[in-house]
CSV table of C-alpha atoms in Angstrom, one decimal:
chain,number,residue,atom,x,y,z
R,1,UNK,CA,-37.9,-44.6,0.1
R,2,UNK,CA,-39.5,-41.5,-1.3
R,3,UNK,CA,-40.2,-41.7,-5.1
R,4,UNK,CA,-37.6,-40.1,-7.4
R,5,UNK,CA,-38.5,-36.8,-8.9
R,6,UNK,CA,-39.8,-37.2,-12.5
R,7,UNK,CA,-37.9,-35.0,-14.9
R,8,UNK,CA,-39.9,-33.8,-17.9
R,9,UNK,CA,-38.3,-34.3,-21.3
R,10,UNK,CA,-38.2,-31.9,-24.3
R,11,UNK,CA,-39.2,-33.2,-27.7
R,12,UNK,CA,-37.7,-30.6,-30.1
R,13,UNK,CA,-37.7,-32.1,-33.6
R,14,UNK,CA,-34.4,-32.6,-35.3
R,15,UNK,CA,-33.7,-33.1,-38.9
R,16,UNK,CA,-30.1,-33.6,-40.3
R,17,UNK,CA,-28.6,-33.7,-43.7
R,18,UNK,CA,-25.2,-33.1,-45.4
R,19,UNK,CA,-24.6,-30.9,-48.5
R,20,UNK,CA,-22.4,-32.2,-51.3
R,21,UNK,CA,-19.5,-30.0,-50.1
R,22,UNK,CA,-19.5,-31.7,-46.7
R,23,UNK,CA,-21.4,-29.1,-44.6
R,24,UNK,CA,-23.5,-30.8,-42.0
R,25,UNK,CA,-26.9,-29.2,-41.4
R,26,UNK,CA,-29.2,-29.5,-38.3
R,27,UNK,CA,-32.8,-28.2,-38.4
R,28,UNK,CA,-35.1,-27.9,-35.4
R,29,UNK,CA,-38.4,-26.2,-36.4
R,30,UNK,CA,-40.7,-24.6,-33.8
R,31,UNK,CA,-43.6,-22.4,-35.0
R,32,UNK,CA,-44.6,-21.2,-31.6
R,33,UNK,CA,-42.9,-17.8,-31.9
R,34,UNK,CA,-41.8,-15.8,-35.0
R,35,UNK,CA,-38.1,-15.9,-34.4
R,36,UNK,CA,-35.2,-18.0,-35.7
R,37,UNK,CA,-31.7,-18.8,-34.4
R,38,UNK,CA,-28.9,-19.5,-36.8
R,39,UNK,CA,-25.5,-20.9,-35.7
R,40,UNK,CA,-22.4,-22.0,-37.6
R,41,UNK,CA,-19.9,-23.9,-35.5
R,42,UNK,CA,-16.4,-24.7,-36.8
R,43,UNK,CA,-14.4,-27.6,-35.3
R,44,UNK,CA,-11.4,-25.5,-34.3
R,45,UNK,CA,-10.7,-23.8,-31.0
R,46,UNK,CA,-7.9,-22.6,-28.7
R,47,UNK,CA,-6.4,-26.1,-28.5
R,48,UNK,CA,-5.9,-26.2,-32.2
R,49,UNK,CA,-3.9,-23.0,-32.6
R,50,UNK,CA,-0.2,-23.5,-33.5
R,51,UNK,CA,2.8,-22.8,-31.2
R,52,UNK,CA,4.0,-19.3,-31.6
R,53,UNK,CA,0.5,-18.1,-32.4
R,54,UNK,CA,-1.2,-18.1,-29.0
R,55,UNK,CA,-4.6,-16.3,-29.1
R,56,UNK,CA,-4.9,-16.9,-32.9
R,57,UNK,CA,-8.2,-18.8,-32.8
R,58,UNK,CA,-9.8,-15.9,-30.9
R,59,UNK,CA,-8.1,-13.4,-33.2
R,60,UNK,CA,-9.5,-15.2,-36.2
R,61,UNK,CA,-13.0,-15.1,-34.7
R,62,UNK,CA,-12.7,-11.3,-34.7
R,63,UNK,CA,-11.5,-11.3,-38.4
R,64,UNK,CA,-14.6,-13.2,-39.4
R,65,UNK,CA,-16.6,-10.0,-38.7
R,66,UNK,CA,-14.5,-7.7,-40.8
R,67,UNK,CA,-16.2,-8.2,-44.2
R,68,UNK,CA,-16.4,-11.2,-46.5
R,69,UNK,CA,-16.4,-12.1,-50.2
R,70,UNK,CA,-19.4,-9.9,-51.2
R,71,UNK,CA,-19.7,-7.7,-48.1
R,72,UNK,CA,-17.6,-4.7,-47.0
R,73,UNK,CA,-16.5,-4.2,-43.4
R,74,UNK,CA,-19.3,-3.8,-40.9
R,75,UNK,CA,-21.9,-4.9,-43.4
R,76,UNK,CA,-22.7,-8.0,-41.4
R,77,UNK,CA,-23.5,-5.8,-38.4
R,78,UNK,CA,-25.7,-3.5,-40.4
R,79,UNK,CA,-27.7,-6.3,-42.2
R,80,UNK,CA,-28.5,-8.2,-39.0
R,81,UNK,CA,-29.3,-5.2,-36.8
R,82,UNK,CA,-31.3,-3.6,-39.7
R,83,UNK,CA,-33.6,-6.7,-39.7
R,84,UNK,CA,-34.1,-6.4,-35.9
R,85,UNK,CA,-31.7,-9.1,-35.0
R,86,UNK,CA,-28.6,-9.7,-32.9
R,87,UNK,CA,-25.4,-11.6,-33.5
R,88,UNK,CA,-22.1,-12.6,-32.0
R,89,UNK,CA,-19.4,-15.2,-32.0
R,90,UNK,CA,-17.2,-16.9,-29.4
R,91,UNK,CA,-14.0,-19.0,-29.2
R,92,UNK,CA,-13.9,-22.1,-27.0
R,93,UNK,CA,-11.2,-24.7,-26.3
R,94,UNK,CA,-12.6,-27.1,-29.0
R,95,UNK,CA,-14.8,-25.0,-31.3
R,96,UNK,CA,-15.6,-21.5,-32.5
R,97,UNK,CA,-19.2,-20.4,-33.1
R,98,UNK,CA,-21.0,-17.6,-35.0
R,99,UNK,CA,-24.7,-17.0,-34.5
R,100,UNK,CA,-27.7,-14.7,-35.2
R,101,UNK,CA,-31.2,-14.3,-33.8
R,102,UNK,CA,-33.7,-12.7,-36.1
R,103,UNK,CA,-37.4,-12.3,-36.7
R,104,UNK,CA,-38.3,-15.4,-38.8
R,105,UNK,CA,-38.5,-13.3,-42.0
R,106,UNK,CA,-34.8,-12.6,-41.7
R,107,UNK,CA,-33.7,-16.3,-42.0
R,108,UNK,CA,-32.5,-16.0,-45.6
R,109,UNK,CA,-30.5,-12.9,-44.7
R,110,UNK,CA,-28.7,-14.7,-41.9
R,111,UNK,CA,-28.0,-17.7,-44.2
R,112,UNK,CA,-26.5,-15.5,-46.9
R,113,UNK,CA,-24.3,-13.7,-44.4
R,114,UNK,CA,-22.9,-16.9,-42.9
R,115,UNK,CA,-22.4,-18.5,-46.3
R,116,UNK,CA,-20.6,-15.4,-47.6
R,117,UNK,CA,-18.0,-15.5,-44.9
R,118,UNK,CA,-17.7,-19.3,-45.1
R,119,UNK,CA,-16.5,-18.6,-48.7
R,120,UNK,CA,-13.9,-16.2,-47.3
R,121,UNK,CA,-13.5,-13.3,-44.9
R,122,UNK,CA,-11.6,-10.2,-46.0
R,123,UNK,CA,-8.2,-11.0,-44.7
R,124,UNK,CA,-6.3,-7.7,-45.3
R,125,UNK,CA,-3.3,-6.2,-43.5
R,126,UNK,CA,-5.5,-3.3,-42.3
R,127,UNK,CA,-8.2,-5.6,-40.8
R,128,UNK,CA,-5.5,-7.8,-39.2
R,129,UNK,CA,-3.7,-4.9,-37.5
R,130,UNK,CA,-6.9,-3.4,-36.4
R,131,UNK,CA,-8.2,-6.6,-34.8
R,132,UNK,CA,-4.9,-7.4,-33.1
R,133,UNK,CA,-5.3,-4.0,-31.4
R,134,UNK,CA,-8.9,-4.9,-30.4
R,135,UNK,CA,-7.9,-8.3,-29.0
R,136,UNK,CA,-5.0,-6.7,-27.1
R,137,UNK,CA,-7.4,-4.2,-25.5
R,138,UNK,CA,-9.7,-7.1,-24.6
R,139,UNK,CA,-6.9,-8.8,-22.8
R,140,UNK,CA,-6.1,-5.6,-20.9
R,141,UNK,CA,-9.7,-5.2,-19.9
R,142,UNK,CA,-10.5,-8.8,-19.1
R,143,UNK,CA,-7.2,-10.1,-17.7
R,144,UNK,CA,-4.4,-7.6,-17.1
R,145,UNK,CA,-6.5,-4.8,-15.5
R,146,UNK,CA,-9.2,-6.8,-13.8
R,147,UNK,CA,-8.9,-8.4,-10.4
R,148,UNK,CA,-8.7,-12.2,-10.7
R,149,UNK,CA,-8.4,-11.8,-14.5
R,150,UNK,CA,-7.9,-15.2,-16.1
R,151,UNK,CA,-8.6,-17.0,-12.8
R,152,UNK,CA,-8.8,-19.9,-13.1
R,153,UNK,CA,-9.3,-20.6,-16.8
R,154,UNK,CA,-6.0,-19.2,-17.9
R,155,UNK,CA,-4.0,-19.8,-14.7
R,156,UNK,CA,-4.8,-23.4,-13.8
R,157,UNK,CA,-4.2,-25.2,-17.2
R,158,UNK,CA,-0.4,-24.7,-17.2
R,159,UNK,CA,-0.3,-26.2,-13.7
R,160,UNK,CA,-2.4,-29.2,-14.6
R,161,UNK,CA,-1.1,-29.9,-18.2
R,162,UNK,CA,2.2,-30.0,-19.9
R,163,UNK,CA,1.5,-30.1,-23.7
R,164,UNK,CA,1.1,-26.8,-25.6
R,165,UNK,CA,-2.5,-27.4,-26.8
R,166,UNK,CA,-3.7,-27.9,-23.2
R,167,UNK,CA,-1.5,-25.6,-21.2
R,168,UNK,CA,-1.0,-22.4,-23.2
R,169,UNK,CA,-2.7,-19.0,-22.8
R,170,UNK,CA,-5.7,-19.1,-25.1
R,171,UNK,CA,-6.1,-15.3,-25.0
R,172,UNK,CA,-2.5,-15.0,-26.4
R,173,UNK,CA,0.6,-13.0,-25.7
R,174,UNK,CA,1.0,-9.6,-27.2
R,175,UNK,CA,4.2,-10.7,-28.9
R,176,UNK,CA,2.4,-13.6,-30.7
R,177,UNK,CA,-0.5,-11.5,-31.7
R,178,UNK,CA,1.6,-8.7,-33.1
R,179,UNK,CA,3.7,-11.1,-35.1
R,180,UNK,CA,0.7,-12.7,-36.8
R,181,UNK,CA,0.5,-12.2,-40.6
R,182,UNK,CA,-2.1,-12.2,-43.3
R,183,UNK,CA,-0.5,-15.4,-44.6
R,184,UNK,CA,-1.0,-17.0,-41.2
R,185,UNK,CA,-4.7,-16.0,-41.2
R,186,UNK,CA,-5.2,-17.3,-44.7
R,187,UNK,CA,-3.6,-20.6,-43.8
R,188,UNK,CA,-5.7,-20.9,-40.7
R,189,UNK,CA,-8.9,-20.3,-42.7
R,190,UNK,CA,-7.9,-22.7,-45.5
R,191,UNK,CA,-7.1,-25.5,-42.9
R,192,UNK,CA,-9.9,-25.1,-40.4
R,193,UNK,CA,-12.7,-23.1,-41.9
R,194,UNK,CA,-13.6,-25.7,-44.5
R,195,UNK,CA,-17.4,-26.5,-44.8
R,196,UNK,CA,-16.5,-30.1,-44.2
R,197,UNK,CA,-15.3,-28.9,-40.7
R,198,UNK,CA,-18.5,-27.1,-39.9
R,199,UNK,CA,-22.1,-27.5,-38.8
R,200,UNK,CA,-25.0,-25.1,-39.7
R,201,UNK,CA,-27.9,-25.2,-37.3
R,202,UNK,CA,-31.2,-23.5,-37.5
R,203,UNK,CA,-33.9,-23.5,-34.8
R,204,UNK,CA,-37.2,-21.7,-34.6
R,205,UNK,CA,-40.0,-20.5,-36.9
R,206,UNK,CA,-39.4,-21.9,-40.4
R,207,UNK,CA,-40.7,-24.4,-42.9
R,208,UNK,CA,-38.2,-27.3,-43.3
R,209,UNK,CA,-38.6,-27.5,-47.1
R,210,UNK,CA,-38.2,-23.8,-47.6
R,211,UNK,CA,-35.2,-23.6,-45.2
R,212,UNK,CA,-33.6,-26.6,-46.9
R,213,UNK,CA,-33.9,-24.9,-50.3
R,214,UNK,CA,-32.4,-21.6,-48.9
R,215,UNK,CA,-29.5,-23.5,-47.4
R,216,UNK,CA,-28.8,-25.3,-50.6
R,217,UNK,CA,-29.0,-22.1,-52.5
R,218,UNK,CA,-26.6,-20.2,-50.3
R,219,UNK,CA,-24.2,-22.9,-49.1
R,220,UNK,CA,-24.4,-25.5,-51.8
R,221,UNK,CA,-21.7,-23.8,-54.0
R,222,UNK,CA,-19.3,-23.0,-51.2
R,223,UNK,CA,-16.1,-24.8,-52.4
R,224,UNK,CA,-15.6,-28.2,-50.9
R,225,UNK,CA,-12.6,-28.6,-48.7
R,226,UNK,CA,-12.1,-31.6,-46.4
R,227,UNK,CA,-12.0,-31.4,-42.7
R,228,UNK,CA,-8.5,-31.5,-41.2
R,229,UNK,CA,-7.6,-34.5,-39.0
R,230,UNK,CA,-8.6,-33.9,-35.4
R,231,UNK,CA,-5.5,-33.5,-33.3
R,232,UNK,CA,-4.9,-35.8,-30.3
R,233,UNK,CA,-4.7,-33.8,-27.2
R,234,UNK,CA,-4.1,-36.7,-24.8
R,235,UNK,CA,-2.1,-36.3,-21.7
R,236,UNK,CA,-1.6,-38.8,-18.8
R,237,UNK,CA,-3.3,-38.0,-15.5
R,238,UNK,CA,-1.4,-36.5,-12.6
R,239,UNK,CA,0.2,-38.9,-10.1
R,240,UNK,CA,1.4,-36.3,-7.6
R,241,UNK,CA,-0.2,-33.0,-6.5
R,242,UNK,CA,0.8,-29.9,-8.3
R,243,UNK,CA,0.5,-26.5,-6.6
R,244,UNK,CA,1.4,-23.0,-7.7
R,245,UNK,CA,0.6,-19.5,-6.7
R,246,UNK,CA,0.9,-16.0,-8.1
R,247,UNK,CA,0.5,-12.4,-7.0
R,248,UNK,CA,-2.4,-10.5,-8.6
R,249,UNK,CA,-1.4,-6.9,-8.2
R,250,UNK,CA,-5.0,-5.6,-8.1
R,251,UNK,CA,-6.8,-8.5,-6.4
R,252,UNK,CA,-8.0,-7.3,-2.9
R,253,UNK,CA,-8.4,-10.8,-1.4
R,254,UNK,CA,-7.0,-14.3,-1.7
R,255,UNK,CA,-8.5,-17.0,-3.9
R,256,UNK,CA,-7.8,-20.7,-4.7
R,257,UNK,CA,-8.9,-23.1,-7.4
R,258,UNK,CA,-8.3,-26.8,-7.7
R,259,UNK,CA,-8.9,-29.2,-10.6
R,260,UNK,CA,-9.0,-33.0,-11.1
R,261,UNK,CA,-9.1,-34.8,-14.4
R,262,UNK,CA,-12.3,-36.5,-15.3
R,263,UNK,CA,-13.2,-39.3,-17.8
R,264,UNK,CA,-13.4,-38.6,-21.5
R,265,UNK,CA,-16.6,-36.6,-22.1
R,266,UNK,CA,-17.1,-38.0,-25.6
R,267,UNK,CA,-15.8,-41.6,-25.5
R,268,UNK,CA,-17.0,-42.5,-22.0
R,269,UNK,CA,-19.9,-40.2,-21.4
R,270,UNK,CA,-21.6,-42.6,-19.0
R,271,UNK,CA,-18.6,-42.5,-16.8
R,272,UNK,CA,-18.2,-38.7,-17.2
R,273,UNK,CA,-21.7,-37.6,-16.4
R,274,UNK,CA,-21.6,-38.5,-12.6
R,275,UNK,CA,-18.7,-36.0,-12.3
R,276,UNK,CA,-20.9,-33.3,-13.8
R,277,UNK,CA,-23.6,-34.0,-11.2
R,278,UNK,CA,-21.0,-34.3,-8.5
R,279,UNK,CA,-19.8,-30.8,-9.1
R,280,UNK,CA,-23.3,-29.5,-8.5
R,281,UNK,CA,-23.8,-31.7,-5.4
R,282,UNK,CA,-20.7,-30.1,-4.0
R,283,UNK,CA,-21.4,-26.4,-4.8
R,284,UNK,CA,-24.9,-25.7,-6.2
R,285,UNK,CA,-26.8,-23.6,-3.7
R,286,UNK,CA,-26.6,-22.8,0.0
R,287,UNK,CA,-27.6,-26.4,0.9
R,288,UNK,CA,-24.7,-27.9,-1.1
R,289,UNK,CA,-22.0,-29.6,0.9
R,290,UNK,CA,-19.0,-27.3,0.3
R,291,UNK,CA,-21.0,-24.1,0.4
R,292,UNK,CA,-22.6,-25.1,3.7
R,293,UNK,CA,-19.3,-26.1,5.2
R,294,UNK,CA,-16.8,-23.5,3.8
R,295,UNK,CA,-19.0,-20.4,3.4
R,296,UNK,CA,-21.8,-20.8,6.0
R,297,UNK,CA,-20.3,-22.8,8.8
R,298,UNK,CA,-16.4,-22.4,8.8
R,299,UNK,CA,-16.5,-19.0,7.0
R,300,UNK,CA,-13.1,-19.8,5.4
R,301,UNK,CA,-14.5,-18.8,2.0
R,302,UNK,CA,-16.8,-16.0,0.9
R,303,UNK,CA,-17.9,-17.6,-2.4
R,304,UNK,CA,-17.5,-21.1,-3.9
R,305,UNK,CA,-18.2,-22.6,-7.3
R,306,UNK,CA,-17.8,-25.9,-9.0
R,307,UNK,CA,-18.2,-26.9,-12.7
R,308,UNK,CA,-16.7,-29.1,-15.4
R,309,UNK,CA,-14.5,-27.6,-18.1
R,310,UNK,CA,-12.2,-24.6,-18.0
R,311,UNK,CA,-14.9,-22.5,-19.8
R,312,UNK,CA,-17.8,-24.1,-18.0
R,313,UNK,CA,-19.1,-26.0,-21.1
R,314,UNK,CA,-19.5,-29.5,-19.7
R,315,UNK,CA,-21.5,-30.9,-22.6
R,316,UNK,CA,-19.5,-29.2,-25.3
R,317,UNK,CA,-15.9,-30.1,-24.5
R,318,UNK,CA,-13.5,-32.9,-25.5
R,319,UNK,CA,-10.9,-34.8,-23.5
R,320,UNK,CA,-8.9,-33.9,-21.5
R,321,UNK,CA,-10.9,-31.7,-19.2
R,322,UNK,CA,-11.4,-31.4,-15.4
R,323,UNK,CA,-13.7,-30.8,-12.6
R,324,UNK,CA,-12.9,-27.4,-11.1
R,325,UNK,CA,-13.6,-26.0,-7.6
R,326,UNK,CA,-12.8,-22.3,-7.0
R,327,UNK,CA,-13.2,-20.2,-3.9
R,328,UNK,CA,-12.7,-16.6,-2.9
R,329,UNK,CA,-11.5,-16.1,0.6
R,330,UNK,CA,-11.9,-13.5,3.3
R,331,UNK,CA,-9.0,-11.2,4.4
R,332,UNK,CA,-6.1,-13.3,5.6
R,333,UNK,CA,-7.8,-16.5,4.3
R,334,UNK,CA,-5.9,-19.7,4.3
R,335,UNK,CA,-5.9,-21.5,0.9
R,336,UNK,CA,-4.3,-24.6,2.5
R,337,UNK,CA,-7.1,-24.9,5.0
R,338,UNK,CA,-9.7,-24.6,2.2
R,339,UNK,CA,-8.1,-27.4,0.2
R,340,UNK,CA,-7.9,-29.6,3.3
R,341,UNK,CA,-11.5,-29.0,4.1
R,342,UNK,CA,-12.5,-29.9,0.5
R,343,UNK,CA,-10.5,-33.2,0.9
R,344,UNK,CA,-12.3,-33.9,4.2
R,345,UNK,CA,-15.7,-33.4,2.6
R,346,UNK,CA,-14.9,-35.5,-0.4
R,347,UNK,CA,-13.7,-38.3,2.0
R,348,UNK,CA,-16.9,-38.0,4.0
R,349,UNK,CA,-19.0,-38.2,0.9
R,350,UNK,CA,-17.1,-41.3,-0.4
R,351,UNK,CA,-17.4,-43.0,3.1
R,352,UNK,CA,-20.9,-42.0,4.2
R,353,UNK,CA,-22.7,-41.5,0.9
R,354,UNK,CA,-25.4,-38.9,0.1
R,355,UNK,CA,-28.0,-37.5,2.4
R,356,UNK,CA,-31.7,-38.2,1.8
R,357,UNK,CA,-33.0,-35.9,-1.0
R,358,UNK,CA,-29.5,-34.5,-1.8
R,359,UNK,CA,-29.2,-36.1,-5.2
R,360,UNK,CA,-32.9,-35.5,-6.2
R,361,UNK,CA,-32.6,-31.8,-5.3
R,362,UNK,CA,-29.4,-31.4,-7.3
R,363,UNK,CA,-30.8,-33.3,-10.4
R,364,UNK,CA,-34.0,-31.2,-10.3
R,365,UNK,CA,-32.0,-27.9,-10.3
R,366,UNK,CA,-29.7,-29.1,-13.1
R,367,UNK,CA,-32.7,-30.3,-15.3
R,368,UNK,CA,-34.5,-27.0,-14.6
R,369,UNK,CA,-31.6,-25.0,-15.9
R,370,UNK,CA,-31.3,-27.2,-19.0
R,371,UNK,CA,-35.0,-26.9,-19.8
R,372,UNK,CA,-34.9,-23.1,-19.3
R,373,UNK,CA,-31.8,-22.8,-21.5
R,374,UNK,CA,-33.6,-24.5,-24.4
R,375,UNK,CA,-36.6,-22.1,-24.2
R,376,UNK,CA,-35.0,-19.7,-26.7
R,377,UNK,CA,-34.1,-20.6,-30.2
R,378,UNK,CA,-30.3,-19.9,-29.7
R,379,UNK,CA,-30.4,-22.2,-26.7
R,380,UNK,CA,-31.3,-25.0,-29.2
R,381,UNK,CA,-29.4,-24.0,-32.3
R,382,UNK,CA,-26.0,-23.6,-30.7
R,383,UNK,CA,-25.8,-26.7,-28.5
R,384,UNK,CA,-27.3,-28.8,-31.2
R,385,UNK,CA,-24.6,-27.7,-33.6
R,386,UNK,CA,-21.9,-28.6,-31.2
R,387,UNK,CA,-23.5,-31.9,-30.3
R,388,UNK,CA,-23.6,-32.7,-34.0
R,389,UNK,CA,-20.0,-31.6,-34.5
R,390,UNK,CA,-18.6,-33.6,-31.6
R,391,UNK,CA,-20.9,-36.6,-31.3
R,392,UNK,CA,-23.2,-36.7,-34.4
R,393,UNK,CA,-26.1,-36.5,-32.0
R,394,UNK,CA,-27.9,-33.1,-31.9
R,395,UNK,CA,-31.0,-34.8,-30.6
R,396,UNK,CA,-29.0,-35.5,-27.4
R,397,UNK,CA,-30.1,-32.0,-26.2
R,398,UNK,CA,-33.6,-33.5,-25.6
R,399,UNK,CA,-32.1,-36.4,-23.6
R,400,UNK,CA,-29.8,-34.5,-21.2
R,401,UNK,CA,-32.3,-33.8,-18.4
R,402,UNK,CA,-33.3,-37.5,-18.4
R,403,UNK,CA,-29.7,-38.7,-18.5
R,404,UNK,CA,-28.9,-36.4,-15.5
R,405,UNK,CA,-31.9,-37.8,-13.6
R,406,UNK,CA,-30.7,-41.4,-14.2
R,407,UNK,CA,-27.3,-40.8,-12.5
R,408,UNK,CA,-27.4,-43.0,-9.3
R,409,UNK,CA,-26.1,-42.1,-5.8
R,410,UNK,CA,-23.5,-44.9,-5.9
R,411,UNK,CA,-22.0,-43.3,-9.1
R,412,UNK,CA,-21.7,-40.0,-7.3
R,413,UNK,CA,-20.0,-41.6,-4.3
R,414,UNK,CA,-17.6,-43.5,-6.6
R,415,UNK,CA,-16.7,-40.3,-8.5
R,416,UNK,CA,-16.0,-38.4,-5.3
R,417,UNK,CA,-13.6,-41.2,-4.2
R,418,UNK,CA,-11.4,-40.5,-7.2
R,419,UNK,CA,-10.8,-36.8,-6.4
R,420,UNK,CA,-7.7,-37.5,-4.3
R,421,UNK,CA,-5.1,-34.8,-3.4
R,422,UNK,CA,-2.4,-36.6,-5.4
R,423,UNK,CA,-4.5,-36.1,-8.6
R,424,UNK,CA,-5.2,-32.4,-8.0
R,425,UNK,CA,-3.6,-29.3,-9.6
R,426,UNK,CA,-4.3,-26.1,-7.8
R,427,UNK,CA,-3.4,-22.4,-8.1
R,428,UNK,CA,-3.6,-19.8,-5.4
R,429,UNK,CA,-4.1,-16.0,-5.9
R,430,UNK,CA,-2.1,-13.9,-3.5
R,431,UNK,CA,-3.7,-10.5,-3.3
R,432,UNK,CA,-1.4,-7.6,-4.2
R,433,UNK,CA,-3.9,-4.7,-3.8
R,434,UNK,CA,-3.6,-4.8,0.0
R,435,UNK,CA,0.2,-4.7,-0.1
């Protein structure tokens, strides 16, 4: 047997502490380049928004950029860009993040800005109405007027799930967005944007003692509020196949996506990780099983992808989540045939096992992407913040390449055997542009 590929490990240092108000802090110093990344992650996402307020978590992310306790509207933009930095934020199923990358001399500026809006954003009627319009336009651009908009991350959950947190449209309906009030926004902030419900992470060029003093100076007097109790999003697994289709009026060609529930990413990570690797075995690169069969040999699909999590964040998602496979098809493509072929290939993998070198190649590619992703400071600050938030283990970022390399072939085979048609939810795109 050929020796297994040795995966190198990273050794980014990690220091953790908690302020008196409950804010958790993660520091990862690296003096190799004069740049810092700052991330603040709140333990609230799409799954936490209330019924009747679809899209509210994302809307609130927009509101956090509209001025804060001591800063007028657009001041955050001006102060970061004026220091030569960049910034953004994003809403996920289970968390919302805000971040800056700056020359290292701008660290205290970023900390002040984040602390100021942690005390309170400017929640005014003008800001709310303006940002409702911005989010509605984003929905028009990214979903309503884009071919395959929302496929499959918005279209598959309501087929797979039944409860509101898991099944609803995270972008939101226009009706729900328009009916949102300043009181709703203030209540959302008071409940979820407590410092006890957040993690501050800093990575890059800084002195730990100096950064700690800055953090205590800017965040230490943010009023303490306890973290809300984490909701339970549990749903039982499927016992019969679910299948739906819809017409996309501007899609030129058919497409199909299928999903299967996977083990709990937090509570049973050792059982979950083989499914992460399996998704790559099936779809990563021209030599992968499903790409070789569906795209190159059968030509029943033009593109094919596989990943864990509806937003592709396999190490930063809670239960329930799914392994997803999605394919775009040629003119007149047969979605049923594609799904049947996927079933055949899964059966073959479960029965015959992996080919020589198949797992090593996949693990090496996965580890390479992880190692490349942590090269930049934000590629450390953001995932470390989420790993602290969800697991209390920011140092796990160093361990992931090694953990991937330790997944065994028999675990992949066993995972493939669970992806049965009766556990699958799928959604088909019927093209309307050619009608």
